[in-house]
Short mmCIF file of C-alpha atoms and ligand atoms in Angstrom, two decimals:
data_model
loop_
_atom_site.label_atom_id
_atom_site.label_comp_id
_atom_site.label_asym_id
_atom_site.label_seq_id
_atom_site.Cartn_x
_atom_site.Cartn_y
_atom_site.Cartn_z
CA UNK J 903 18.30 14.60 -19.34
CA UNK J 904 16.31 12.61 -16.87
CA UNK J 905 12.50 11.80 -17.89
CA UNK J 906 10.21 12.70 -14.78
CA UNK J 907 6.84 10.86 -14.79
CA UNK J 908 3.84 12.98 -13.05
CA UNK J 909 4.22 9.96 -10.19
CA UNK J 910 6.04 6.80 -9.32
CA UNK J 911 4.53 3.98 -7.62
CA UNK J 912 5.36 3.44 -3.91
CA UNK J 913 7.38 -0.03 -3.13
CA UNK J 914 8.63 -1.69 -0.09
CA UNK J 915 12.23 -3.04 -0.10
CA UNK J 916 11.80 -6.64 -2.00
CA UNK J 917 12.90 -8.39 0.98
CA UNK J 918 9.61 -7.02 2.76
CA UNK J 919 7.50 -8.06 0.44
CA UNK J 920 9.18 -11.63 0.12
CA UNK J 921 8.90 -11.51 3.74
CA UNK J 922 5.58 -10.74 3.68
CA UNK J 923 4.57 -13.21 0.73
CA UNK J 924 5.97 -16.12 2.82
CA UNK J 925 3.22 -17.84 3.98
CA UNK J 926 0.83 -18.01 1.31
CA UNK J 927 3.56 -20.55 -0.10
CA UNK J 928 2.78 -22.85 3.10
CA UNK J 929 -1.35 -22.16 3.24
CA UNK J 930 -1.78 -22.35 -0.81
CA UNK J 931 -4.59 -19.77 -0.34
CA UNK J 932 -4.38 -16.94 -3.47
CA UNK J 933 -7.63 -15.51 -2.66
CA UNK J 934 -10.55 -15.43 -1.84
CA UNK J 935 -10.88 -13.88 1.36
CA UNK J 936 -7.51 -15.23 2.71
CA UNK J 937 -5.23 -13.89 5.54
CA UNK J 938 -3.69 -11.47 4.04
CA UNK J 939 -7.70 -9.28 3.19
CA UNK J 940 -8.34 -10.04 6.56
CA UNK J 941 -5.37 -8.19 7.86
CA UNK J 942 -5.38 -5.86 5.77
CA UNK J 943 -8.67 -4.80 6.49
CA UNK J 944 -8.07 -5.01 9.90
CA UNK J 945 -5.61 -2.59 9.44
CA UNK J 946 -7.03 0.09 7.55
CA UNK J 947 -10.00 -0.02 9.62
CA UNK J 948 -7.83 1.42 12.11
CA UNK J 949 -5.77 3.51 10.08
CA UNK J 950 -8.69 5.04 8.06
CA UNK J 951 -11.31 5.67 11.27
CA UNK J 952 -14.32 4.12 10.01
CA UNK J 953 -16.54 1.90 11.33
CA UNK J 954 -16.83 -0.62 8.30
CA UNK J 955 -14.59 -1.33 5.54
CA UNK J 956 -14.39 -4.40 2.47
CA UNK J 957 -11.73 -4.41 0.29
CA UNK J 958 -11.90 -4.40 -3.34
CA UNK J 959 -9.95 -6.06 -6.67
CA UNK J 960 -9.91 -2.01 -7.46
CA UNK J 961 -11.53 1.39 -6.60
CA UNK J 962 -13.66 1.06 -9.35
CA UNK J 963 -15.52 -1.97 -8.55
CA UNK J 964 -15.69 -0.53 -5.07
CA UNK J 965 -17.54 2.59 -6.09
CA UNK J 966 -20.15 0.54 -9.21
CA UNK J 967 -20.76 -2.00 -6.48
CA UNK J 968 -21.87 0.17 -4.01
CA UNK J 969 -23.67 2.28 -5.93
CA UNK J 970 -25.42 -1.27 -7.28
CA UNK J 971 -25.84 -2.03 -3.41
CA UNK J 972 -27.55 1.39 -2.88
CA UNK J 973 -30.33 -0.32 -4.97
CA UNK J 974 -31.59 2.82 -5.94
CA UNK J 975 -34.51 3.33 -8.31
CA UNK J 976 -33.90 1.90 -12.08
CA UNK J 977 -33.21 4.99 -14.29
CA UNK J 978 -33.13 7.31 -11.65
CA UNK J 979 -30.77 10.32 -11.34
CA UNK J 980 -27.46 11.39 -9.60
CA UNK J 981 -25.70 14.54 -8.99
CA UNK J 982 -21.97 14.40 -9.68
CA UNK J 983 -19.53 16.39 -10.92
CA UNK J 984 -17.84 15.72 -14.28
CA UNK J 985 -14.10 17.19 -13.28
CA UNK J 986 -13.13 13.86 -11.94
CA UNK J 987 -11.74 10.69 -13.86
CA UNK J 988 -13.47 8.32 -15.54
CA UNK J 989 -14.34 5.62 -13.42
CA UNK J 990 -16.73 8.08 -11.51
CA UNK J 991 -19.52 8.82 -13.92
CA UNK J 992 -19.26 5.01 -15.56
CA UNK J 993 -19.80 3.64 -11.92
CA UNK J 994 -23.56 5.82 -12.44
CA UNK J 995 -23.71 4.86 -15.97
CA UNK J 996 -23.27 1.05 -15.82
CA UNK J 997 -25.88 0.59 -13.09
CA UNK J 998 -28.39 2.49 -15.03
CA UNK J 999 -28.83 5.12 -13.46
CA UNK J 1000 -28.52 8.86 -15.40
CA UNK J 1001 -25.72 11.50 -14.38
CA UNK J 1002 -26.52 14.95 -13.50
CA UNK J 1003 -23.64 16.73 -13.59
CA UNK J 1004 -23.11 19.69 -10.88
CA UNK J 1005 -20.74 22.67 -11.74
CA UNK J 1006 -17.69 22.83 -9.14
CA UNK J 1007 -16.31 25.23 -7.11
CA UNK J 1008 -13.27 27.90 -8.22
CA UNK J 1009 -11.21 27.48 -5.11
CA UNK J 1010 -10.99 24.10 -4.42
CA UNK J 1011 -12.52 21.93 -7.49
CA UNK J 1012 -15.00 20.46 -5.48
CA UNK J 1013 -18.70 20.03 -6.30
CA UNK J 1014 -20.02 23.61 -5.58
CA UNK J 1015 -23.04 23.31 -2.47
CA UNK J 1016 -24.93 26.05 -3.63
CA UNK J 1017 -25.86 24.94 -7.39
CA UNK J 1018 -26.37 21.10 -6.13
CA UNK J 1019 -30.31 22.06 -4.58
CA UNK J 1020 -31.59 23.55 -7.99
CA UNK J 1021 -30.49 19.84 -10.30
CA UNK J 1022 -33.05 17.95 -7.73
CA UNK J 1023 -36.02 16.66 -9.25
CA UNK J 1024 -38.11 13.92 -7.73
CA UNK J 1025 -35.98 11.05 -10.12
CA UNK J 1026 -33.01 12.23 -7.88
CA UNK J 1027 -31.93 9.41 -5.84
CA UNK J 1028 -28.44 10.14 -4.63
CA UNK J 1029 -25.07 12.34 -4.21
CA UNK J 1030 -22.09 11.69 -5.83
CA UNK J 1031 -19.44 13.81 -5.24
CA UNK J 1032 -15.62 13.68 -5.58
CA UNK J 1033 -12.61 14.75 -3.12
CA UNK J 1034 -10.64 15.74 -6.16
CA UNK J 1035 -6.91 16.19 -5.62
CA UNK J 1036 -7.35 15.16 -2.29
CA UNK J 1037 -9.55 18.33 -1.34
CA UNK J 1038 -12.65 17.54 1.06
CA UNK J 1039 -15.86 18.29 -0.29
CA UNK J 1040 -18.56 20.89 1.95
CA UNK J 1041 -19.23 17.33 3.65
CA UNK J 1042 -21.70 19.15 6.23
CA UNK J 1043 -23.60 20.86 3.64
CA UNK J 1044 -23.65 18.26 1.31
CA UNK J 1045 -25.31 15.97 4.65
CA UNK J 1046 -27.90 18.55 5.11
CA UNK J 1047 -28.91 18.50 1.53
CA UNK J 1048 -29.25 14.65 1.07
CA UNK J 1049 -30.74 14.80 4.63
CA UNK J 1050 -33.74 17.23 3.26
CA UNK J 1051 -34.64 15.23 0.29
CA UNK J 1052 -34.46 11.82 1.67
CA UNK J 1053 -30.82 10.95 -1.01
CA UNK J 1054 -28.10 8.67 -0.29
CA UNK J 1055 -24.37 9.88 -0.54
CA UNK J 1056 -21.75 8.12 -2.28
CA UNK J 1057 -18.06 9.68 -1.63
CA UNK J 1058 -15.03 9.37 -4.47
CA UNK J 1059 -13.03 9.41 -1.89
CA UNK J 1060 -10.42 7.64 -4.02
CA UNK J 1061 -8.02 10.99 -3.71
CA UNK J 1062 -8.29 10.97 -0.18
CA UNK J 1063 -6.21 7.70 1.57
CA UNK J 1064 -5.45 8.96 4.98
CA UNK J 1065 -6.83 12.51 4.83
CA UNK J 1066 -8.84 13.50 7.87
CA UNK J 1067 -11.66 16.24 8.73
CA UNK J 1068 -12.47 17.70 11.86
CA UNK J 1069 -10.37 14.60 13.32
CA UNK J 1070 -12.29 11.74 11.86
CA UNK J 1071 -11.33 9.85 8.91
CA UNK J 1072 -12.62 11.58 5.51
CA UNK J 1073 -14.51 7.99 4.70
CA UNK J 1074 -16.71 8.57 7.77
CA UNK J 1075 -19.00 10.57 5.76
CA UNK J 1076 -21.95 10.12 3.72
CA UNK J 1077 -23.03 6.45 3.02
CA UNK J 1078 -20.67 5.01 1.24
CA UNK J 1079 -16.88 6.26 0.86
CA UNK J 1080 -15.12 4.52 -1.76
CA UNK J 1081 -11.28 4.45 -2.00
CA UNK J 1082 -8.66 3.63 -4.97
CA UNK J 1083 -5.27 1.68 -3.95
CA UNK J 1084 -4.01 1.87 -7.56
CA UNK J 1085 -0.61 2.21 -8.46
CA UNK J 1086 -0.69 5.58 -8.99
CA UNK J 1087 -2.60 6.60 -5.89
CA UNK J 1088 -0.71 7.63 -2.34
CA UNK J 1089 -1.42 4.49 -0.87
CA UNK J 1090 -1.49 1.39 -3.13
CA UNK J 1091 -2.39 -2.39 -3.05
CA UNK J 1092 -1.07 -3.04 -6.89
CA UNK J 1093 -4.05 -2.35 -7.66
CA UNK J 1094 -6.77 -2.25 -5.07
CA UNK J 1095 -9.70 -0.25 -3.38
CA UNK J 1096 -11.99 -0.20 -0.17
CA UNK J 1097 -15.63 0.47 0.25
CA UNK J 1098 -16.78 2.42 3.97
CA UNK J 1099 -19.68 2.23 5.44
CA UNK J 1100 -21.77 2.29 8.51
CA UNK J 1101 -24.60 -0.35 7.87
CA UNK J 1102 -24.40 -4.05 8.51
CA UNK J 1103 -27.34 -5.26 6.04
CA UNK J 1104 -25.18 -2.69 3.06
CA UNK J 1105 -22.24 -4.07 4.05
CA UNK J 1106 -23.50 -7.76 3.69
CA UNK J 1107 -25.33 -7.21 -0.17
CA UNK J 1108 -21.89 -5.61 -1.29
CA UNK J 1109 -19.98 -8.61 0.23
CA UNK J 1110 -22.34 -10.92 -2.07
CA UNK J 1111 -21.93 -8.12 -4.94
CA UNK J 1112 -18.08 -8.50 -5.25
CA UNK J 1113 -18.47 -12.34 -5.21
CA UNK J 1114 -20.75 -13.33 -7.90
CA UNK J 1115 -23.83 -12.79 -5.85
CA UNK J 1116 -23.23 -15.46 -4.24
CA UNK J 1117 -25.08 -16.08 -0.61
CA UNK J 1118 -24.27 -19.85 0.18
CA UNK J 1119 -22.99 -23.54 -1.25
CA UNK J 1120 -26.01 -23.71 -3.16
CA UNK J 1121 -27.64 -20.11 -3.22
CA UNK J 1122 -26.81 -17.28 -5.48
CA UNK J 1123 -29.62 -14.58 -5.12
CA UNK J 1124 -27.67 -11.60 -6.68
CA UNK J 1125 -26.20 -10.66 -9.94
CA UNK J 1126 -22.94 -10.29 -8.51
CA UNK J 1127 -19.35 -9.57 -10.30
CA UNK J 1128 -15.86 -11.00 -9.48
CA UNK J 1129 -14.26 -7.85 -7.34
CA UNK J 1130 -12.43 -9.83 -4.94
CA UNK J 1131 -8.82 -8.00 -3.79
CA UNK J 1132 -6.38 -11.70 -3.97
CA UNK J 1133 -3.59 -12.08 -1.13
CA UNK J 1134 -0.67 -11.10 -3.15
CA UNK J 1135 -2.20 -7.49 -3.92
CA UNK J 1136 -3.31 -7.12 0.37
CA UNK J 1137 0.24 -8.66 0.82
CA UNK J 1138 1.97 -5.54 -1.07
CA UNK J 1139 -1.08 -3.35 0.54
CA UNK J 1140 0.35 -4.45 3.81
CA UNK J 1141 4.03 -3.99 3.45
CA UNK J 1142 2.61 -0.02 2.00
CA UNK J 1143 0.61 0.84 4.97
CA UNK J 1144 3.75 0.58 6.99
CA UNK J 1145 5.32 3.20 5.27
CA UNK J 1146 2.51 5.21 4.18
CA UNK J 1147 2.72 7.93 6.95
CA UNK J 1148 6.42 8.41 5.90
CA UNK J 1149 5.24 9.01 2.31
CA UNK J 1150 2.71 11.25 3.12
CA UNK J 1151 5.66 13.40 5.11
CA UNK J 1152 7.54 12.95 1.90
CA UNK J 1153 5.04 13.84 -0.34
CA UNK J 1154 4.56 17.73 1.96
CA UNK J 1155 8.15 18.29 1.29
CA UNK J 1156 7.61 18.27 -2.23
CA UNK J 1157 4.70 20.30 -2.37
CA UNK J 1158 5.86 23.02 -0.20
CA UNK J 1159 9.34 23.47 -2.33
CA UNK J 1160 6.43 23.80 -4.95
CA UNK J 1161 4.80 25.99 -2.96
CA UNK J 1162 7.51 28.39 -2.09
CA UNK J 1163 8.77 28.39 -6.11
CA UNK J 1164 4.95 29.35 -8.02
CA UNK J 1165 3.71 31.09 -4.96
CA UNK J 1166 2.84 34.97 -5.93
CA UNK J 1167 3.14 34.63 -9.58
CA UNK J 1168 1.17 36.24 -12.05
CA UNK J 1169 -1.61 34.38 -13.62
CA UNK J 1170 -0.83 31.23 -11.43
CA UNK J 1171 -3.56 29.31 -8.86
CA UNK J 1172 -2.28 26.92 -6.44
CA UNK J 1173 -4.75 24.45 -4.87
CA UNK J 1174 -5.96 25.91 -1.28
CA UNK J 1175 -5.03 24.83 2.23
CA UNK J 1176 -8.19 23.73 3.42
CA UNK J 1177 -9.19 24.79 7.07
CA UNK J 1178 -9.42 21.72 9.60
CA UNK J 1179 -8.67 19.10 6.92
CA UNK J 1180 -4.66 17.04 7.43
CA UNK J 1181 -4.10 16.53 3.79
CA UNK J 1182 -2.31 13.76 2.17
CA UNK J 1183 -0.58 15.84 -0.83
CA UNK J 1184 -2.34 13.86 -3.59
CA UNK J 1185 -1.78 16.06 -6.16
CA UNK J 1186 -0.45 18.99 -7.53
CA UNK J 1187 -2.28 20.78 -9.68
CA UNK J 1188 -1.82 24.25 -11.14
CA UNK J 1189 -4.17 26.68 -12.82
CA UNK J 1190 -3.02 28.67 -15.50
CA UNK J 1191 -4.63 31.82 -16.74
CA UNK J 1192 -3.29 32.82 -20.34
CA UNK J 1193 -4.22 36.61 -20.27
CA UNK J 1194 -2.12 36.91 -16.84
CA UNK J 1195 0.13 34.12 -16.90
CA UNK J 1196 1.17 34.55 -20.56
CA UNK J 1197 1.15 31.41 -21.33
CA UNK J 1198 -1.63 28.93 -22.14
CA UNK J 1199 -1.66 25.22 -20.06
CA UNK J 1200 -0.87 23.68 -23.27
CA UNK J 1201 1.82 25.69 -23.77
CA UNK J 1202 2.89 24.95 -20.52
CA UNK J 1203 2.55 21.17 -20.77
CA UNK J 1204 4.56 20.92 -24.00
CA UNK J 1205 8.01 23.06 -22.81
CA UNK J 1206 7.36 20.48 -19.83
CA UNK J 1207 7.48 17.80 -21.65
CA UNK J 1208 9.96 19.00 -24.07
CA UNK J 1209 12.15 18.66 -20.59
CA UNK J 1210 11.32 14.77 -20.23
CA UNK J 1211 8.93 16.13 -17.66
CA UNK J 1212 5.19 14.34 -17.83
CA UNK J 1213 3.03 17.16 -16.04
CA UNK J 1214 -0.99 15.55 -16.84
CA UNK J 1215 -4.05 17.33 -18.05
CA UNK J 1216 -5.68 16.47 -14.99
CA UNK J 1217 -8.86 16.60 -15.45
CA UNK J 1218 -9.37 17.22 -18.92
CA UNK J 1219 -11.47 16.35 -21.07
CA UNK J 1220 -14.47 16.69 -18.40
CA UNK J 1221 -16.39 13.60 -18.19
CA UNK J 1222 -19.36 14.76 -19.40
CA UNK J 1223 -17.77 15.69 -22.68
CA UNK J 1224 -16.30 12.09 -23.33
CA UNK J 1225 -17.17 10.48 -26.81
CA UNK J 1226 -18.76 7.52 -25.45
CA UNK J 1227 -21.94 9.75 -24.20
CA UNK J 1228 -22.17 11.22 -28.09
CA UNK J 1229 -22.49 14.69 -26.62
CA UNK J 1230 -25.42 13.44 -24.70
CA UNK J 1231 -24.58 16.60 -21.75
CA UNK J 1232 -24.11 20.17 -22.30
CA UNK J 1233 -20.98 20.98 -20.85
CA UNK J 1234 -21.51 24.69 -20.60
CA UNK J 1235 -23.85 24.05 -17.77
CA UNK J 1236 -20.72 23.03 -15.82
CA UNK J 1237 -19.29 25.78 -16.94
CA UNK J 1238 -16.43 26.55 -14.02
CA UNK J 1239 -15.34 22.83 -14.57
CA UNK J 1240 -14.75 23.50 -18.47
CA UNK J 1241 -13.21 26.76 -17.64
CA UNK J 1242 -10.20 24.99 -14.66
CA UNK J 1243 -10.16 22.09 -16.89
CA UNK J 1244 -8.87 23.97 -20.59
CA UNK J 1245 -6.57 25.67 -17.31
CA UNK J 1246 -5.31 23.13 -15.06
CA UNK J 1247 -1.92 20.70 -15.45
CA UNK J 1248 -0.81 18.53 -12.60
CA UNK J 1249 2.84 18.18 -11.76
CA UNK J 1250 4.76 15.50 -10.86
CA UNK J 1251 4.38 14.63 -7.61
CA UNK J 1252 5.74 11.27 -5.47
CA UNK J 1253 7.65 10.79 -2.43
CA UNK J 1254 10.96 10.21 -3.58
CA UNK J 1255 10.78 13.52 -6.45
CA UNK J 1256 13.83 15.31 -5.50
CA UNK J 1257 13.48 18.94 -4.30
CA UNK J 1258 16.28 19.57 -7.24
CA UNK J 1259 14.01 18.31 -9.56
CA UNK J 1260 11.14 20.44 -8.07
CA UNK J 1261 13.29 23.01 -8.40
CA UNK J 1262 13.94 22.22 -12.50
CA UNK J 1263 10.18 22.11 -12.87
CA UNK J 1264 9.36 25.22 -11.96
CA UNK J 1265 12.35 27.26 -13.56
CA UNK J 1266 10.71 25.72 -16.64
CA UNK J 1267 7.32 27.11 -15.67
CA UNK J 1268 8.76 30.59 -14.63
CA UNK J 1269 10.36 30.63 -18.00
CA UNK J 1270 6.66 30.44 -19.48
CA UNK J 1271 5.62 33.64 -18.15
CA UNK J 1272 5.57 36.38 -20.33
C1 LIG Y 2480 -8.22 6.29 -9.51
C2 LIG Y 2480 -9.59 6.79 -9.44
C3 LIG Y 2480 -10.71 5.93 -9.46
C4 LIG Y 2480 -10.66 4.49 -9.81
O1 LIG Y 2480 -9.80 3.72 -9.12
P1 LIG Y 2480 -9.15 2.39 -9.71
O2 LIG Y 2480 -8.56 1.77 -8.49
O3 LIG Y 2480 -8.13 2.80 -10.71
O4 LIG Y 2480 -10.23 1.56 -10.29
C5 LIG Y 2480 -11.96 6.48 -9.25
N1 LIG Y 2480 -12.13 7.80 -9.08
C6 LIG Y 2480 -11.10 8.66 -9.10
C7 LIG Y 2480 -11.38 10.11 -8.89
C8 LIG Y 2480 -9.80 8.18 -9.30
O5 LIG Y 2480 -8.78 9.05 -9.37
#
């Protein structure tokens, strides 16, 4: 029996990458800024559509820094949603500022536009909201919102490498769009991330931010941290981007085998096809409704995994239920996102799962229904 992980990182051929490591042997420079950020943020600059782009040692840094550029008032609030991973709400909590978690939407899993207005209060300082599983939030609506209350907008866009909207890159909107280039994400740097963003003056505090604060030789006039992407990870982020498009191809293969096998069952929600949105296949996740279905998720997940097959709980718990905030937030006020979340299991999903293997998968799942 062959063990199936829920993804497998995407590699170049060894020789690329040796290739591509080359000539840091002959410059000596690690990081730091070196040849290999610069290119690389050349490159995705013109890959991603956005005006302005600074790379990151991951997306997490990426999204706290920016938030900590934003500069927004000390203890004030912002509305995210809690069906996203960690890194998300922490990136609000370690700047000190307070969550305020929005329910999502049933379709989609995005933050849901119409409850977002009523969770405004005059502490509310910005947006936060997540393209989970690669799905684009109501970007226009969201936009008119922040627009009427004088917020900023800060995009998780870390689900969303290469996914456009209405042609333009998904990181053109809002303030800030912060991307992940983890090993587990679609495109990946190692480990990795990118912050987007349209002003110079933003741009130039979260340049300081990810290097100590520092301004010059002798000045250091921000509490900065150490978020600096080194060569070797832009080197492997490089040799990626080549292929990435090819992935992504890859990667709609595999989800429309999955497509064609769970489509029309019983008790079974597949995530939507959004209208003018190319999507990079991100994830797959699945909603299952016991009282239709027959089975429960968790049942689900362990005849899965008593297969070798590592489907995730994806996102469960919700954020705002994790033991670190000591039950702090009432989770029934999100209460769609605890409903999907007890519901939803993401399946293995990477560019090189074989359609055989898709096919194994879901005969497993079929079997569930009763
Ligand atoms: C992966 C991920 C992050 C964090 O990215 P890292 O590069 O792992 O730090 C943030 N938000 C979401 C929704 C993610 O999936």
């Amino acid at each position: 029996m062959k063990n199936i992980l829920v993804t497998r990182s995407s590699m170049p051929t060894l020789d690329e990458y040796i290739d591509e490591i080359k000539d840091i042997w002959d410059t000596h420079w690690l990081t730091n800024m070196g040849a290999k950020h610069k290119e690389l943020q050349k490159k995705l600059l013109e890959y991603l559509g956005v005006e302005q782009i600074d790379l990151f040692t991951n997306g997490h840094m990426a999204l706290e820094l920016s938030l900590q550029a934003m500069n927004l008032p000390k203890n004030s609030e912002v509305i995210t949603t809690p069906f996203t991973f960690a890194s998300t709400t922490h990136a609000i909590v370690r700047n000190g500022l307070e969550p305020v978690f929005c329910d999502i939407n049933p379709i989609d899993f995005t933050m849901d536009v119409t409850k977002i207005e009523e969770l405004i209060t005059d502490k509310t300082s910005a947006i936060m909201p997540v393209h989970v599983y690669g799905n684009v939030c109501n970007v226009e609506e969201i936009q008119r919102i922040a627009d009427k209350y004088g917020l900023k907008v800060i995009y998780d866009a870390a689900h969303t490498f290469g996914v456009r909207y209405k042609d333009k890159g998904i990181a053109s909107f809002g303030d800030v769009s912060c991307f992940s280039f983890h090993a587990t994400k679609v495109f990946n740097s190692v480990e990795g991330g990118a912050a987007c963003f349209k002003s110079d003056d933003f741009g130039l505090d979260l340049y300081r931010l990810k290097n100590f604060g520092i301004r010059g030789p002798e000045i250091v006039d921000g509490v900065g941290a150490n978020a600096k992407m080194n060569e070797f990870c832009a080197a492997m982020g490089l040799c990626n981007l080549r292929h990435v498009d090819e992935e992504i191809a890859k990667r709609k293969k595999v989800v429309e085998r999955y497509n064609e096998r769970l489509f029309g069952i019983d008790g079974i929600q597949l995530n939507p096809v959004q209208e003018n949105v190319k999507p990079n296949y991100a994830y797959y996740p699945v909603i299952f409704e016991e009282k239709t279905f027959g089975s429960s998720r968790n049942e689900v997940f362990e005849a899965l995994a008593e297969e070798g097959i590592g489907a995730r709980k994806y996102f469960y718990p919700l954020t705002n239920t994790f033991d670190c905030f000591h039950g702090k937030y009432d989770p029934s006020l999100t209460p769609v996102a605890l409903h999907i979340s007890k519901r939803v299991l993401t399946l293995p999903l990477y560019a090189d799962l074989a359609l055989e293997d898709v096919d194994r998968i879901c005969e497993i799942i079929i079997k569930c229904k009763r």
